[in-house]
Amino acid sequence: MLSEERLLWQLSQAGYRVTRPRRAVIRALLQDGSYASPAEVWERARAHCPTVGLVTVYRTLDLLAGMGFVRRIHADDGCHGYAAAEHGHRHHLVCRVCGATVEFEGCDLSRFLAQVGRDTGYIVEDHLLELVGLCAACRPQGPDNKGEGK
């Protein structure tokens, strides 16, 4: 999992200033391990830096996404949130009830992506895989479901 210190170090190494507002945005994003909308990140960040602006939140999230440290998560309502991401090819499993986000590796879509390229004429350069469901804490109880649930 990414740490605040590692992200700040990476920003600094890439030539970006490590400002108090950026530090607050990173801390807010990493706070609970789930995805968060920019507005939620802004609310959390204001606890660490009351002067942080919403524009700074968006710019910082976009910067971190461009560097590969944050992934955009698409929510049911069409709005996207953001979740911290390790470098490398990863995907997300998102709980549609509580927003808990789990990163996972391993998807062999190479034949599928090659077929899509042949069918459409595209050169497929990358892909995103996001699975949405119910985490162990949120799934229904019952004999067919393992775990406690809500």
mmCIF file of C-alpha atoms in Angstrom:
data_model
loop_
_atom_site.group_PDB
_atom_site.id
_atom_site.type_symbol
_atom_site.label_atom_id
_atom_site.label_comp_id
_atom_site.label_asym_id
_atom_site.label_seq_id
_atom_site.Cartn_x
_atom_site.Cartn_y
_atom_site.Cartn_z
ATOM 1 C CA MET A 1 0.000 0.000 0.000
ATOM 2 C CA LEU A 2 1.189 3.500 -0.722
ATOM 3 C CA SER A 3 2.264 5.636 2.189
ATOM 4 C CA GLU A 4 2.003 9.377 2.517
ATOM 5 C CA GLU A 5 5.776 9.645 2.834
ATOM 6 C CA ARG A 6 6.378 7.630 -0.337
ATOM 7 C CA LEU A 7 3.960 9.751 -2.377
ATOM 8 C CA LEU A 8 5.481 12.984 -1.094
ATOM 9 C CA TRP A 9 8.975 11.703 -1.877
ATOM 10 C CA GLN A 10 7.891 10.708 -5.400
ATOM 11 C CA LEU A 11 6.395 14.164 -5.995
ATOM 12 C CA SER A 12 9.593 15.798 -4.804
ATOM 13 C CA GLN A 13 11.760 13.510 -6.969
ATOM 14 C CA ALA A 14 9.628 14.400 -9.999
ATOM 15 C CA GLY A 15 10.297 18.100 -9.383
ATOM 16 C CA TYR A 16 6.956 19.049 -7.819
ATOM 17 C CA ARG A 17 6.718 21.170 -4.704
ATOM 18 C CA VAL A 18 5.469 19.423 -1.585
ATOM 19 C CA THR A 19 3.083 22.044 -0.263
ATOM 20 C CA ARG A 20 0.878 21.872 2.810
ATOM 21 C CA PRO A 21 -2.300 21.633 0.665
ATOM 22 C CA ARG A 22 -0.851 18.793 -1.443
ATOM 23 C CA ARG A 23 0.204 16.990 1.711
ATOM 24 C CA ALA A 24 -3.348 17.375 3.080
ATOM 25 C CA VAL A 25 -4.887 16.016 -0.139
ATOM 26 C CA ILE A 26 -2.618 12.968 -0.072
ATOM 27 C CA ARG A 27 -3.330 12.326 3.601
ATOM 28 C CA ALA A 28 -7.076 12.640 2.971
ATOM 29 C CA LEU A 29 -6.974 10.282 0.004
ATOM 30 C CA LEU A 30 -5.079 7.607 1.924
ATOM 31 C CA GLN A 31 -7.205 8.035 5.047
ATOM 32 C CA ASP A 32 -9.480 4.985 4.965
ATOM 33 C CA GLY A 33 -8.432 2.838 2.031
ATOM 34 C CA SER A 34 -11.603 3.320 0.009
ATOM 35 C CA TYR A 35 -12.216 5.469 -3.021
ATOM 36 C CA ALA A 36 -13.359 9.036 -2.515
ATOM 37 C CA SER A 37 -14.843 11.717 -4.725
ATOM 38 C CA PRO A 38 -12.914 14.976 -5.089
ATOM 39 C CA ALA A 39 -15.487 16.647 -2.807
ATOM 40 C CA GLU A 40 -14.927 13.978 -0.140
ATOM 41 C CA VAL A 41 -11.165 14.357 -0.435
ATOM 42 C CA TRP A 42 -11.599 18.126 -0.093
ATOM 43 C CA GLU A 43 -13.697 17.755 3.074
ATOM 44 C CA ARG A 44 -11.133 15.409 4.630
ATOM 45 C CA ALA A 45 -8.183 17.551 3.522
ATOM 46 C CA ARG A 46 -9.642 20.649 5.163
ATOM 47 C CA ALA A 47 -9.185 18.926 8.534
ATOM 48 C CA HIS A 48 -5.419 18.995 7.893
ATOM 49 C CA CYS A 49 -5.224 22.276 5.964
ATOM 50 C CA PRO A 50 -8.307 24.516 6.310
ATOM 51 C CA THR A 51 -7.194 26.743 3.419
ATOM 52 C CA VAL A 52 -6.964 23.969 0.804
ATOM 53 C CA GLY A 53 -9.152 24.779 -2.181
ATOM 54 C CA LEU A 54 -11.263 22.434 -4.266
ATOM 55 C CA VAL A 55 -9.273 23.388 -7.382
ATOM 56 C CA THR A 56 -6.081 22.287 -5.601
ATOM 57 C CA VAL A 57 -7.732 18.961 -4.795
ATOM 58 C CA TYR A 58 -8.672 18.376 -8.447
ATOM 59 C CA ARG A 59 -5.225 19.410 -9.688
ATOM 60 C CA THR A 60 -3.443 17.228 -7.141
ATOM 61 C CA LEU A 61 -5.641 14.222 -7.906
ATOM 62 C CA ASP A 62 -5.052 14.705 -11.648
ATOM 63 C CA LEU A 63 -1.307 15.039 -11.062
ATOM 64 C CA LEU A 64 -1.228 11.855 -8.961
ATOM 65 C CA ALA A 65 -3.359 10.022 -11.530
ATOM 66 C CA GLY A 66 -1.011 11.109 -14.301
ATOM 67 C CA MET A 67 1.931 9.785 -12.301
ATOM 68 C CA GLY A 68 0.155 6.463 -11.779
ATOM 69 C CA PHE A 69 -0.236 6.749 -8.005
ATOM 70 C CA VAL A 70 -3.988 7.254 -8.092
ATOM 71 C CA ARG A 71 -6.624 5.524 -10.187
ATOM 72 C CA ARG A 72 -9.954 6.949 -11.229
ATOM 73 C CA ILE A 73 -12.855 4.817 -10.012
ATOM 74 C CA HIS A 74 -16.185 5.040 -11.820
ATOM 75 C CA ALA A 75 -19.169 5.102 -9.476
ATOM 76 C CA ASP A 76 -22.776 4.025 -10.048
ATOM 77 C CA ASP A 77 -23.937 7.637 -10.277
ATOM 78 C CA GLY A 78 -21.540 8.371 -13.120
ATOM 79 C CA CYS A 79 -19.231 10.520 -11.027
ATOM 80 C CA HIS A 80 -15.782 9.196 -10.479
ATOM 81 C CA GLY A 81 -13.758 8.967 -7.356
ATOM 82 C CA TYR A 82 -10.109 8.276 -6.793
ATOM 83 C CA ALA A 83 -8.220 5.514 -5.010
ATOM 84 C CA ALA A 84 -4.545 5.120 -4.255
ATOM 85 C CA ALA A 85 -2.796 2.625 -6.519
ATOM 86 C CA GLU A 86 0.556 0.907 -6.522
ATOM 87 C CA HIS A 87 2.557 1.193 -9.723
ATOM 88 C CA GLY A 88 2.076 -1.573 -12.200
ATOM 89 C CA HIS A 89 -0.878 -3.168 -13.872
ATOM 90 C CA ARG A 90 -3.637 -3.319 -11.251
ATOM 91 C CA HIS A 91 -7.381 -3.426 -11.106
ATOM 92 C CA HIS A 92 -9.982 -2.509 -8.511
ATOM 93 C CA LEU A 93 -12.796 -4.316 -6.781
ATOM 94 C CA VAL A 94 -15.202 -1.742 -5.329
ATOM 95 C CA CYS A 95 -17.985 -2.313 -2.800
ATOM 96 C CA ARG A 96 -21.074 -0.508 -4.075
ATOM 97 C CA VAL A 97 -22.404 -0.054 -0.514
ATOM 98 C CA CYS A 98 -19.495 1.160 1.619
ATOM 99 C CA GLY A 99 -16.981 2.109 -1.083
ATOM 100 C CA ALA A 100 -14.213 -0.182 0.189
ATOM 101 C CA THR A 101 -11.675 -0.641 -2.581
ATOM 102 C CA VAL A 102 -9.334 -3.581 -3.068
ATOM 103 C CA GLU A 103 -6.580 -3.625 -5.640
ATOM 104 C CA PHE A 104 -5.797 -6.891 -7.366
ATOM 105 C CA GLU A 105 -3.485 -8.154 -10.063
ATOM 106 C CA GLY A 106 -3.897 -10.796 -12.647
ATOM 107 C CA CYS A 107 -6.092 -10.617 -15.652
ATOM 108 C CA ASP A 108 -5.152 -12.373 -18.810
ATOM 109 C CA LEU A 109 -7.121 -10.380 -21.328
ATOM 110 C CA SER A 110 -4.446 -10.497 -24.007
ATOM 111 C CA ARG A 111 -6.450 -12.637 -26.466
ATOM 112 C CA PHE A 112 -9.599 -10.592 -25.857
ATOM 113 C CA LEU A 113 -7.746 -7.294 -26.353
ATOM 114 C CA ALA A 114 -6.102 -8.593 -29.527
ATOM 115 C CA GLN A 115 -9.524 -9.623 -30.860
ATOM 116 C CA VAL A 116 -10.989 -6.205 -30.024
ATOM 117 C CA GLY A 117 -8.087 -4.614 -31.898
ATOM 118 C CA ARG A 118 -8.650 -6.809 -34.941
ATOM 119 C CA ASP A 119 -12.419 -6.215 -34.903
ATOM 120 C CA THR A 120 -12.198 -2.449 -34.541
ATOM 121 C CA GLY A 121 -8.903 -1.522 -36.154
ATOM 122 C CA TYR A 122 -7.717 0.021 -32.889
ATOM 123 C CA ILE A 123 -4.303 -0.444 -31.381
ATOM 124 C CA VAL A 124 -5.287 -1.196 -27.790
ATOM 125 C CA GLU A 125 -2.692 0.461 -25.568
ATOM 126 C CA ASP A 126 -4.150 -0.076 -22.114
ATOM 127 C CA HIS A 127 -7.288 -1.059 -20.275
ATOM 128 C CA LEU A 128 -9.043 -0.556 -16.962
ATOM 129 C CA LEU A 129 -10.852 -3.280 -15.096
ATOM 130 C CA GLU A 130 -13.153 -2.397 -12.268
ATOM 131 C CA LEU A 131 -15.362 -4.955 -10.592
ATOM 132 C CA VAL A 132 -18.267 -3.741 -8.475
ATOM 133 C CA GLY A 133 -19.975 -5.852 -5.847
ATOM 134 C CA LEU A 134 -20.510 -6.304 -2.141
ATOM 135 C CA CYS A 135 -17.651 -6.725 0.303
ATOM 136 C CA ALA A 136 -17.811 -9.344 3.071
ATOM 137 C CA ALA A 137 -19.156 -6.798 5.551
ATOM 138 C CA CYS A 138 -21.930 -5.548 3.254
ATOM 139 C CA ARG A 139 -23.183 -8.688 1.529
ATOM 140 C CA PRO A 140 -26.469 -10.203 2.704
ATOM 141 C CA GLN A 141 -26.537 -12.874 5.357
ATOM 142 C CA GLY A 142 -27.884 -16.272 4.572
ATOM 143 C CA PRO A 143 -27.003 -19.898 3.915
ATOM 144 C CA ASP A 144 -25.802 -19.132 0.372
ATOM 145 C CA ASN A 145 -23.606 -16.236 1.491
ATOM 146 C CA LYS A 146 -20.485 -16.609 3.589
ATOM 147 C CA GLY A 147 -19.693 -14.007 6.207
ATOM 148 C CA GLU A 148 -21.694 -11.771 8.445
ATOM 149 C CA GLY A 149 -22.999 -8.948 6.258
ATOM 150 C CA LYS A 150 -25.339 -6.070 6.879
#
